[in-house]
Amino acid sequence: MRFLFSFTALLCISFVQLTAQTKPYQEKYRPQFHFSPPAHWMNDPNGMVYYKGEYHLFYQYYPDSTVWGPMHWGHAISKDLMRWQHLPTALYPDSLGYIFSGSVVVDKNNSSGFQQGKESALVAIYTYHNMAGEKAGKTDFQTQGIAYSIDKGRTWTKYKNNPVIKNPGIKDFRDPKVIWHEPSKHWILTLAAATEIQFYRSTNLKNWELSGRFGKDEGSHGGVWECPDLFEMKAADGTRKWILLVSIGSGAANGGSGTQYFIGNFDGKNFTNDNAPSSIQWLDYGTDNYAGVTWSNAPNQRKIFLGWMSNWQYAQVVPTQKWRSAMTLPRELNLIKNKNAYVLQTLPVAETRLLRKEPTPLSVRSNKNYPLSLNEIILNFDFAEHVTGNISVELFNDTNEKVQIGFNCDSNRFYINRTHLLNNSFSKEFSATHSAPRLLNSKKLTMHLFIDKSSVELLADDGTVVMTDLFFPSEHFTKFRIVQEKNKSVLSNGKMYTLRSVW
Ligand code: FRU
């Protein structure tokens, strides 16, 4: 009898344990409104394309481990960019190599000839990374291949004559991003080739010719160039500019990997920079937004950007279990004029509002604590009087750990300080304060924050300065306060929303 009781109790306990363990997306640090894979390793977003009501997100994926390995393309779809449905792995390594980063286009006019029925072919253009070649010390182990889907991205067939771009002897030769260029009626493929960007053109996505090169002496070269993106944007005044995004593996604004952008013109063959070659524009000053590009074929000409929310400095050792890495929030890019130059503005996509519950007003009072779970915080400051010192949002818990996100009025810089965390020792680079210069002169300043379980995104000054940072407190942050060190409060309006989990 006693045996029976304990056996039943044991069964019950294991059932509870099992359900607790298998409940998805509840692990410590698991983002609740950012995309992450169900399990295992993820890095760059790939092949982002919109087709017939579905946003597709593919991603660099290693399904056998929580560290980087033989790369596949994982796959998920969403109707609203917030709630994702996971689909089977789309592309597997083959005899030509691992499947590195790349893009997908909708071949509306069947230029490739891949279409068979009524669905347009979705064509993926990606890099093959041949491990045997790399190990043998060759320089030509990265080539470009294509694959297509004629069933709305559900299944993929690799092109039989891959690779479509052979390697001319350049070790780092990867991450093709393809767009349709209407004026020249060509597909344009933008490729990171060591220390420069190369542009190729094609009429059928299979035969490519090199048409131009850009960047050897332009912008930041603190690391290898990767994951470019090229697109045209129109400012409110009607001015059109071409934007070239280029991620660099190391040496970004606050160290490690990051993404810079150039603004200029593209004539169908080559890109020219509007700014001085030495000037550098960072898309994000935080250390956790890398390899991001924009969605192809997005409705209403929207330029929707998504980045990998990590950094090669420590991505493989962050203290998550079961899975590693999440994406940033999808962000809407706009072209705006600041002083006499055009710059990119980064806003949260309107779809983030789907997550909001009721708003709560906020005020600056160092002794006033607000509950923190998943939050969007919007603060408007008015600097009518001279203000000094720091103004910040402090996230904290009962173990005295904190992350501060703020603005330093004396240095005129935004910052995120994640040094006050007990478990930062997994990487020597992680424990740091990151900062970003203010671009606007206005007496009004805004800080727009999104706080998930282990990340903060700061979109400051109407999205002209962006910082994305991860954090891993030993216990979750449960509260926040708004602190202004000196002078009387300049917060003219503050509110927060608690956000819904998407899982
Ligand atoms: C960027 C990157 C790409 C490459 C991929 C490999 O993070 O290094 O250049 O295609 O990751 O996973």
Coordinates of C-alpha atoms and ligand atoms in Angstrom, one line a residue:
M1 CA 0.0 0.0 0.0
R2 CA 2.8 2.4 1.0
F3 CA 4.6 1.4 -2.1
L4 CA 1.5 2.1 -4.2
F5 CA 1.1 5.5 -2.6
S6 CA 4.7 6.5 -3.2
F7 CA 4.7 5.1 -6.7
T8 CA 1.5 7.2 -7.5
A9 CA 3.1 10.2 -5.9
L10 CA 6.2 9.8 -7.9
L11 CA 4.2 9.5 -11.1
C12 CA 2.3 12.7 -10.2
I13 CA 5.6 14.5 -9.4
S14 CA 7.2 13.5 -12.6
F15 CA 4.1 14.5 -14.5
V16 CA 4.2 18.0 -12.9
Q17 CA 7.9 18.2 -13.6
L18 CA 7.4 17.1 -17.1
T19 CA 4.7 19.7 -17.8
A20 CA 6.7 22.4 -16.1
Q21 CA 9.7 21.5 -18.2
T22 CA 7.9 21.2 -21.5
K23 CA 5.8 24.3 -21.2
P24 CA 7.4 26.2 -24.1
Y25 CA 9.1 29.6 -23.9
Q26 CA 9.1 29.8 -20.1
E27 CA 12.8 29.2 -19.5
K28 CA 14.8 31.8 -17.6
Y29 CA 15.7 34.7 -19.8
R30 CA 13.4 33.5 -22.6
P31 CA 12.1 36.6 -24.5
Q32 CA 8.4 36.9 -24.4
F33 CA 7.8 39.3 -27.3
H34 CA 10.9 38.8 -29.4
F35 CA 11.4 36.0 -31.9
S36 CA 13.6 33.1 -30.7
P37 CA 13.8 29.5 -32.0
P38 CA 12.1 26.8 -29.9
A39 CA 15.5 25.3 -29.1
H40 CA 19.1 25.4 -30.1
W41 CA 21.4 27.9 -31.8
M42 CA 20.3 30.8 -34.0
N43 CA 22.2 33.8 -35.5
D44 CA 21.4 36.1 -38.4
P45 CA 17.9 36.7 -39.8
N46 CA 17.9 35.4 -43.4
G47 CA 15.6 35.5 -46.4
M48 CA 13.0 37.8 -44.9
V49 CA 10.3 38.1 -47.5
Y50 CA 6.6 38.9 -47.5
Y51 CA 4.3 36.9 -49.7
K52 CA 0.5 36.6 -49.7
G53 CA -0.2 37.8 -46.2
E54 CA 2.8 36.1 -44.6
Y55 CA 6.0 37.5 -43.3
H56 CA 8.6 34.8 -43.7
L57 CA 11.6 34.8 -41.4
F58 CA 14.4 32.3 -42.1
Y59 CA 17.5 32.3 -39.8
Q60 CA 20.9 30.9 -39.4
Y61 CA 20.2 27.7 -37.4
Y62 CA 22.1 24.8 -35.9
P63 CA 19.5 22.3 -34.8
D64 CA 21.9 20.0 -32.9
S65 CA 23.4 22.4 -30.4
T66 CA 23.2 25.7 -28.5
V67 CA 26.5 26.9 -30.1
W68 CA 27.3 27.7 -33.7
G69 CA 27.8 24.7 -36.1
P70 CA 26.8 23.5 -39.5
M71 CA 24.4 26.1 -40.7
H72 CA 20.8 25.4 -41.8
W73 CA 18.0 27.9 -42.5
G74 CA 15.4 27.7 -39.8
H75 CA 11.9 29.1 -40.7
A76 CA 9.0 30.8 -39.2
I77 CA 6.0 32.8 -40.5
S78 CA 3.8 35.5 -39.1
K79 CA 0.8 37.6 -40.2
D80 CA 1.6 40.5 -37.8
L81 CA 5.4 40.4 -37.2
M82 CA 4.7 39.7 -33.5
R83 CA 3.3 36.2 -33.2
W84 CA 5.3 33.5 -35.1
Q85 CA 4.5 30.0 -36.2
H86 CA 7.5 27.8 -36.5
L87 CA 7.9 25.7 -39.7
P88 CA 10.3 22.9 -40.5
T89 CA 13.9 23.7 -41.3
A90 CA 13.9 25.1 -44.9
L91 CA 17.5 24.5 -46.1
Y92 CA 20.0 21.8 -45.1
P93 CA 23.8 21.7 -45.7
D94 CA 24.7 19.7 -48.8
S95 CA 27.9 18.6 -50.6
L96 CA 28.6 22.2 -51.6
G97 CA 28.7 23.3 -47.9
Y98 CA 26.8 24.9 -45.0
I99 CA 24.0 27.3 -45.8
F100 CA 25.2 30.7 -44.7
S101 CA 23.2 34.0 -44.7
G102 CA 21.3 35.3 -47.7
S103 CA 17.9 36.6 -48.9
V104 CA 14.7 35.6 -50.6
V105 CA 12.8 37.4 -53.4
V106 CA 9.4 36.9 -55.0
D107 CA 10.0 36.2 -58.7
K108 CA 6.8 37.8 -59.8
N109 CA 7.5 37.6 -63.6
N110 CA 9.0 34.1 -63.5
S111 CA 12.4 35.5 -64.7
S112 CA 14.0 32.3 -63.3
G113 CA 11.6 29.9 -65.0
F114 CA 11.2 28.1 -61.6
Q115 CA 7.4 28.8 -61.4
Q116 CA 5.2 25.9 -62.3
G117 CA 1.6 26.6 -61.1
K118 CA -0.1 29.8 -60.0
E119 CA 2.2 30.5 -57.0
S120 CA 5.1 32.8 -57.8
A121 CA 8.5 31.2 -57.1
L122 CA 10.2 32.4 -54.0
V123 CA 13.9 32.3 -54.8
A124 CA 16.5 32.1 -52.0
I125 CA 20.0 33.3 -52.7
Y126 CA 22.5 32.3 -50.0
T127 CA 26.2 31.5 -49.4
Y128 CA 27.6 28.1 -49.4
H129 CA 30.4 27.7 -46.9
N130 CA 32.6 24.7 -47.8
M131 CA 34.2 23.5 -44.6
A132 CA 36.6 21.1 -46.3
G133 CA 37.8 23.9 -48.4
E134 CA 38.3 26.1 -45.4
K135 CA 40.2 23.4 -43.5
A136 CA 42.4 22.8 -46.5
G137 CA 43.5 26.4 -46.3
K138 CA 41.8 27.4 -49.6
T139 CA 40.5 30.9 -50.2
D140 CA 37.6 30.0 -52.5
F141 CA 35.4 28.1 -50.1
Q142 CA 32.5 30.5 -50.1
T143 CA 30.2 30.6 -53.2
Q144 CA 26.6 31.7 -53.8
G145 CA 23.8 29.3 -54.5
I146 CA 20.1 29.5 -55.1
A147 CA 17.0 27.4 -54.1
Y148 CA 13.3 27.9 -54.9
S149 CA 9.9 27.2 -53.5
I150 CA 6.7 27.0 -55.5
D151 CA 4.5 26.3 -52.5
K152 CA 4.6 29.6 -50.5
G153 CA 7.9 28.8 -48.9
R154 CA 6.9 25.5 -47.4
T155 CA 9.4 23.3 -49.3
W156 CA 12.6 24.2 -51.1
T157 CA 14.5 22.7 -54.0
K158 CA 18.1 23.6 -54.6
Y159 CA 19.0 24.7 -58.1
K160 CA 20.9 21.9 -60.0
N161 CA 23.6 24.1 -61.4
N162 CA 24.8 25.7 -58.1
P163 CA 26.9 27.6 -57.3
V164 CA 25.6 30.6 -59.4
I165 CA 28.5 32.8 -58.3
K166 CA 31.9 31.1 -58.0
N167 CA 34.5 32.4 -55.7
P168 CA 37.3 34.5 -57.4
G169 CA 39.7 33.8 -54.5
I170 CA 38.3 36.0 -51.8
K171 CA 38.1 34.3 -48.4
D172 CA 35.2 36.3 -47.0
F173 CA 32.7 36.3 -49.9
R174 CA 29.2 36.1 -48.6
D175 CA 25.7 37.1 -47.5
P176 CA 23.9 38.0 -50.9
K177 CA 21.0 40.4 -50.6
V178 CA 18.9 40.6 -53.8
I179 CA 16.5 43.3 -54.9
W180 CA 14.7 44.1 -58.1
H181 CA 15.9 47.4 -59.6
E182 CA 13.1 48.7 -61.8
P183 CA 14.9 51.5 -63.7
S184 CA 17.5 49.0 -65.1
K185 CA 15.1 46.1 -65.1
H186 CA 17.7 43.9 -63.4
W187 CA 18.0 41.9 -60.2
I188 CA 20.8 43.4 -58.1
L189 CA 22.8 41.3 -55.7
T190 CA 24.8 43.0 -53.0
L191 CA 27.6 41.0 -51.5
A192 CA 30.1 41.4 -48.8
A193 CA 33.6 40.6 -50.2
A194 CA 36.3 41.0 -47.6
T195 CA 36.7 44.7 -47.1
E196 CA 34.3 45.9 -49.7
I197 CA 30.8 45.5 -51.1
Q198 CA 30.3 44.1 -54.6
F199 CA 27.3 44.6 -56.8
Y200 CA 26.2 42.0 -59.3
R201 CA 23.3 42.1 -61.8
S202 CA 21.2 39.5 -63.4
T203 CA 17.9 39.1 -65.4
N204 CA 17.2 35.5 -64.4
L205 CA 18.7 35.1 -60.9
K206 CA 21.0 32.4 -62.3
N207 CA 23.6 34.3 -64.3
W208 CA 25.3 37.1 -62.5
E209 CA 27.8 39.8 -63.7
L210 CA 29.9 42.0 -61.4
S211 CA 28.9 45.6 -62.0
G212 CA 30.5 47.6 -59.2
R213 CA 32.4 47.8 -55.9
F214 CA 32.1 50.1 -53.0
G215 CA 33.6 50.8 -49.6
K216 CA 37.3 49.9 -49.5
D217 CA 38.1 53.2 -47.9
E218 CA 34.7 54.2 -46.6
G219 CA 33.1 53.9 -43.2
S220 CA 34.3 51.6 -40.4
H221 CA 36.6 48.7 -41.1
G222 CA 37.1 47.6 -37.6
G223 CA 36.1 44.0 -38.7
V224 CA 35.2 41.9 -41.6
W225 CA 32.2 43.3 -43.7
E226 CA 29.1 41.1 -43.6
C227 CA 25.4 41.0 -44.3
P228 CA 24.8 44.0 -46.5
D229 CA 21.5 45.4 -47.6
L230 CA 20.7 48.0 -50.3
F231 CA 17.4 49.8 -50.8
E232 CA 15.9 53.1 -51.9
M233 CA 13.9 55.3 -49.5
K234 CA 11.9 58.5 -50.0
A235 CA 12.0 61.3 -47.4
A236 CA 8.9 63.4 -46.5
D237 CA 10.2 66.2 -48.8
G238 CA 10.2 63.8 -51.7
T239 CA 14.0 63.3 -51.8
R240 CA 15.0 59.8 -52.7
K241 CA 18.2 58.2 -51.4
W242 CA 19.8 54.8 -51.5
I243 CA 20.8 53.2 -48.2
L244 CA 23.5 50.6 -47.9
L245 CA 23.6 48.7 -44.6
V246 CA 26.9 47.0 -43.8
S247 CA 27.5 44.9 -40.7
I248 CA 31.0 44.6 -39.3
G249 CA 32.1 41.6 -37.3
S250 CA 34.1 43.6 -34.7
G251 CA 35.1 47.2 -33.9
A252 CA 31.5 48.6 -33.8
A253 CA 30.5 51.8 -31.9
N254 CA 30.7 50.1 -28.4
G255 CA 32.9 47.2 -29.4
G256 CA 32.2 43.8 -31.0
S257 CA 29.8 43.4 -33.9
G258 CA 27.5 46.1 -35.2
T259 CA 25.8 47.7 -38.2
Q260 CA 26.7 50.8 -40.0
Y261 CA 24.9 52.5 -42.9
F262 CA 25.8 54.7 -45.9
I263 CA 23.4 57.1 -47.6
G264 CA 23.9 58.0 -51.3
N265 CA 22.9 57.0 -54.8
F266 CA 22.8 53.7 -56.7
D267 CA 22.7 53.9 -60.5
G268 CA 22.0 50.2 -61.1
K269 CA 25.6 49.3 -61.1
N270 CA 27.4 51.2 -58.4
F271 CA 26.8 53.0 -55.1
T272 CA 28.2 56.5 -54.3
N273 CA 28.3 57.8 -50.8
D274 CA 26.8 61.3 -50.0
N275 CA 29.0 61.6 -47.0
A276 CA 32.8 61.9 -46.5
P277 CA 34.5 58.5 -46.7
S278 CA 35.6 58.8 -43.1
S279 CA 32.2 59.5 -41.7
I280 CA 30.5 56.6 -39.9
Q281 CA 26.8 56.2 -39.2
W282 CA 25.7 53.5 -36.8
L283 CA 22.3 52.0 -37.1
D284 CA 22.3 51.0 -33.4
Y285 CA 24.8 51.9 -30.7
G286 CA 24.0 49.0 -28.4
T287 CA 26.1 45.9 -28.7
D288 CA 23.2 43.5 -29.5
N289 CA 21.9 44.2 -32.9
Y290 CA 23.8 42.5 -35.7
A291 CA 23.5 41.3 -39.2
G292 CA 20.1 42.9 -39.6
V293 CA 18.5 43.5 -43.0
T294 CA 15.1 44.5 -44.3
W295 CA 12.1 42.5 -45.5
S296 CA 11.7 42.0 -49.3
N297 CA 8.4 42.8 -50.9
A298 CA 6.9 44.3 -47.7
P299 CA 3.4 45.9 -48.3
N300 CA 3.1 49.7 -48.8
Q301 CA 6.9 50.1 -49.5
R302 CA 7.5 49.6 -45.8
K303 CA 11.2 49.1 -44.9
I304 CA 11.0 46.7 -42.0
F305 CA 14.3 45.8 -40.4
L306 CA 15.2 43.0 -38.1
G307 CA 18.5 42.2 -36.5
W308 CA 20.1 39.3 -34.5
M309 CA 20.0 40.5 -30.9
S310 CA 23.5 39.4 -29.9
N311 CA 27.1 40.0 -30.5
W312 CA 29.9 37.6 -31.7
Q313 CA 31.9 38.7 -28.7
Y314 CA 29.8 36.5 -26.4
A315 CA 26.8 35.1 -28.3
Q316 CA 27.9 31.5 -27.8
V317 CA 28.3 31.8 -24.0
V318 CA 25.4 33.9 -22.8
P319 CA 23.7 32.0 -19.9
T320 CA 20.6 30.7 -21.7
Q321 CA 19.8 27.0 -21.8
K322 CA 18.0 25.0 -24.4
W323 CA 18.1 27.9 -26.9
R324 CA 20.6 30.6 -27.8
S325 CA 19.7 34.0 -29.3
A326 CA 16.7 36.1 -30.2
M327 CA 15.9 38.7 -32.8
T328 CA 15.4 42.4 -32.2
L329 CA 11.9 43.8 -32.5
P330 CA 11.0 44.4 -36.1
R331 CA 11.6 48.1 -36.8
E332 CA 10.3 50.5 -39.3
L333 CA 13.0 52.5 -41.1
N334 CA 12.3 56.0 -42.4
L335 CA 14.5 58.6 -44.1
I336 CA 14.5 62.0 -42.4
K337 CA 16.4 65.2 -42.7
N338 CA 18.4 66.3 -39.7
K339 CA 20.2 69.7 -40.0
N340 CA 21.4 69.4 -43.6
A341 CA 21.8 65.7 -43.9
Y342 CA 19.6 62.7 -44.3
V343 CA 19.6 60.1 -41.6
L344 CA 17.7 56.9 -40.8
Q345 CA 15.0 57.0 -38.3
T346 CA 14.2 53.7 -36.5
L347 CA 10.7 53.2 -35.0
P348 CA 9.0 50.2 -33.5
V349 CA 6.7 48.7 -36.2
A350 CA 3.1 49.7 -35.6
E351 CA 2.3 46.1 -34.9
T352 CA 4.0 46.3 -31.5
R353 CA 0.8 48.1 -30.3
L354 CA -1.0 44.8 -30.5
L355 CA 1.0 43.8 -27.4
R356 CA -0.2 46.7 -25.3
K357 CA -2.4 46.4 -22.3
E358 CA -3.7 49.5 -20.4
P359 CA -1.3 52.5 -20.1
T360 CA -0.1 53.8 -16.7
P361 CA 1.2 57.3 -16.1
L362 CA 4.7 57.6 -14.8
S363 CA 6.6 60.3 -12.8
V364 CA 10.1 61.0 -11.7
R365 CA 10.4 60.0 -8.0
S366 CA 13.4 58.1 -6.8
N367 CA 11.3 56.4 -4.1
K368 CA 8.5 55.5 -6.5
N369 CA 8.9 51.9 -7.8
Y370 CA 6.8 50.6 -10.7
P371 CA 6.3 46.9 -11.3
L372 CA 8.3 45.5 -14.2
S373 CA 7.4 42.5 -16.3
L374 CA 7.2 43.1 -20.0
N375 CA 7.1 46.8 -20.6
E376 CA 7.0 49.6 -23.1
I377 CA 8.0 52.9 -21.5
I378 CA 7.6 56.2 -23.2
L379 CA 9.2 59.3 -21.6
N380 CA 9.1 62.9 -22.9
F381 CA 11.4 65.4 -21.4
D382 CA 11.4 69.2 -21.7
F383 CA 14.7 70.9 -21.2
A384 CA 13.4 74.5 -20.9
E385 CA 15.9 75.1 -18.1
H386 CA 19.6 74.1 -18.0
V387 CA 19.8 70.5 -16.7
T388 CA 22.9 68.6 -15.5
G389 CA 23.6 65.0 -14.5
N390 CA 21.9 61.7 -15.4
I391 CA 18.3 61.0 -16.1
S392 CA 17.6 57.3 -16.2
V393 CA 15.3 54.4 -16.1
E394 CA 16.6 51.8 -13.6
L395 CA 15.5 48.2 -13.8
F396 CA 16.2 46.4 -10.6
N397 CA 15.5 43.3 -8.4
D398 CA 15.8 42.3 -4.8
T399 CA 19.4 41.3 -5.1
N400 CA 20.5 44.9 -5.8
E401 CA 21.3 44.2 -9.4
K402 CA 20.3 46.9 -11.9
V403 CA 20.5 48.1 -15.5
Q404 CA 20.3 51.8 -16.1
I405 CA 19.1 53.3 -19.4
G406 CA 19.5 57.0 -19.5
F407 CA 20.8 60.3 -20.8
N408 CA 23.8 62.1 -19.5
C409 CA 23.0 65.9 -19.8
D410 CA 26.7 66.9 -19.4
S411 CA 28.2 64.7 -22.1
N412 CA 25.0 64.9 -24.2
R413 CA 25.0 61.1 -24.6
F414 CA 22.5 58.3 -24.1
Y415 CA 23.8 55.3 -22.2
I416 CA 23.0 51.8 -21.0
N417 CA 24.9 50.5 -18.0
R418 CA 24.8 46.8 -17.5
T419 CA 27.8 46.6 -15.1
H420 CA 25.7 46.1 -12.0
L421 CA 24.8 42.4 -12.6
L422 CA 26.1 39.5 -10.6
N423 CA 26.5 37.0 -13.3
N424 CA 28.4 38.9 -16.0
S425 CA 31.5 36.7 -15.8
F426 CA 30.6 34.5 -18.8
S427 CA 32.4 37.0 -21.0
K428 CA 35.0 39.7 -20.2
E429 CA 33.4 42.1 -22.7
F430 CA 29.9 41.8 -21.5
S431 CA 30.1 44.0 -18.4
A432 CA 30.2 47.5 -19.8
T433 CA 28.4 50.8 -20.1
H434 CA 27.6 51.6 -23.7
S435 CA 26.9 55.1 -24.9
A436 CA 25.6 57.0 -28.0
P437 CA 25.8 60.7 -29.0
R438 CA 22.7 62.7 -29.3
L439 CA 22.0 63.9 -32.9
L440 CA 19.1 66.4 -32.3
N441 CA 19.5 69.9 -30.8
S442 CA 15.9 70.1 -29.7
K443 CA 14.9 71.1 -26.1
K444 CA 12.5 68.2 -26.2
L445 CA 13.9 64.7 -25.8
T446 CA 12.2 61.3 -25.9
M447 CA 13.1 57.9 -24.7
H448 CA 11.1 55.0 -25.9
L449 CA 12.0 51.7 -24.4
F450 CA 11.0 48.1 -24.8
I451 CA 11.9 45.8 -22.0
D452 CA 11.7 42.0 -22.4
K453 CA 13.0 39.3 -20.0
S454 CA 16.7 39.8 -21.0
S455 CA 16.8 42.8 -23.4
V456 CA 16.2 46.5 -23.6
E457 CA 15.7 48.5 -26.8
L458 CA 16.1 52.2 -26.5
L459 CA 14.7 54.3 -29.4
A460 CA 15.6 57.8 -28.4
D461 CA 14.9 61.2 -29.9
D462 CA 12.2 59.9 -32.3
G463 CA 14.3 57.0 -33.3
T464 CA 17.4 59.0 -34.4
V465 CA 19.5 57.2 -31.8
V466 CA 19.1 53.5 -31.1
M467 CA 20.6 51.2 -28.5
T468 CA 19.9 47.5 -28.1
D469 CA 21.4 45.6 -25.1
L470 CA 21.0 42.2 -23.5
F471 CA 21.2 41.6 -19.8
F472 CA 21.1 38.5 -17.6
P473 CA 20.4 39.3 -14.0
S474 CA 20.7 36.4 -11.5
E475 CA 17.0 37.0 -10.8
H476 CA 14.5 38.6 -13.0
F477 CA 14.1 42.4 -12.7
T478 CA 10.8 43.0 -11.0
K479 CA 10.7 46.8 -10.6
F480 CA 11.8 50.0 -12.2
R481 CA 12.0 53.7 -11.2
I482 CA 12.8 56.9 -13.1
V483 CA 15.7 58.8 -11.6
Q484 CA 16.8 62.3 -12.2
E485 CA 19.9 63.0 -10.2
K486 CA 19.9 66.8 -10.2
N487 CA 17.6 69.8 -10.9
K488 CA 13.8 69.5 -10.7
S489 CA 12.0 67.0 -12.9
V490 CA 12.1 67.7 -16.6
L491 CA 9.8 64.8 -17.4
S492 CA 6.8 66.4 -19.1
N493 CA 5.0 63.2 -19.9
G494 CA 5.6 59.6 -19.0
K495 CA 3.6 56.4 -19.5
M496 CA 4.1 52.7 -19.6
Y497 CA 2.3 49.8 -21.1
T498 CA 2.5 46.3 -19.8
L499 CA 2.9 44.0 -22.8
R500 CA 1.4 40.7 -23.6
S501 CA 3.6 37.7 -24.3
V502 CA 3.4 36.4 -27.9
W503 CA 3.8 32.8 -26.9
Ligands
FRU1 C1 27.2 37.1 -39.6 C2 27.7 35.8 -40.3 C3 27.5 35.9 -41.8 C4 27.5 34.4 -42.2 C5 26.8 33.8 -41.0 C6 27.3 32.4 -40.7 O1 26.8 36.9 -38.3 O2 29.1 35.6 -39.9 O3 28.5 36.6 -42.4 O4 26.9 34.2 -43.4 O5 27.0 34.6 -39.9 O6 26.4 31.8 -39.7

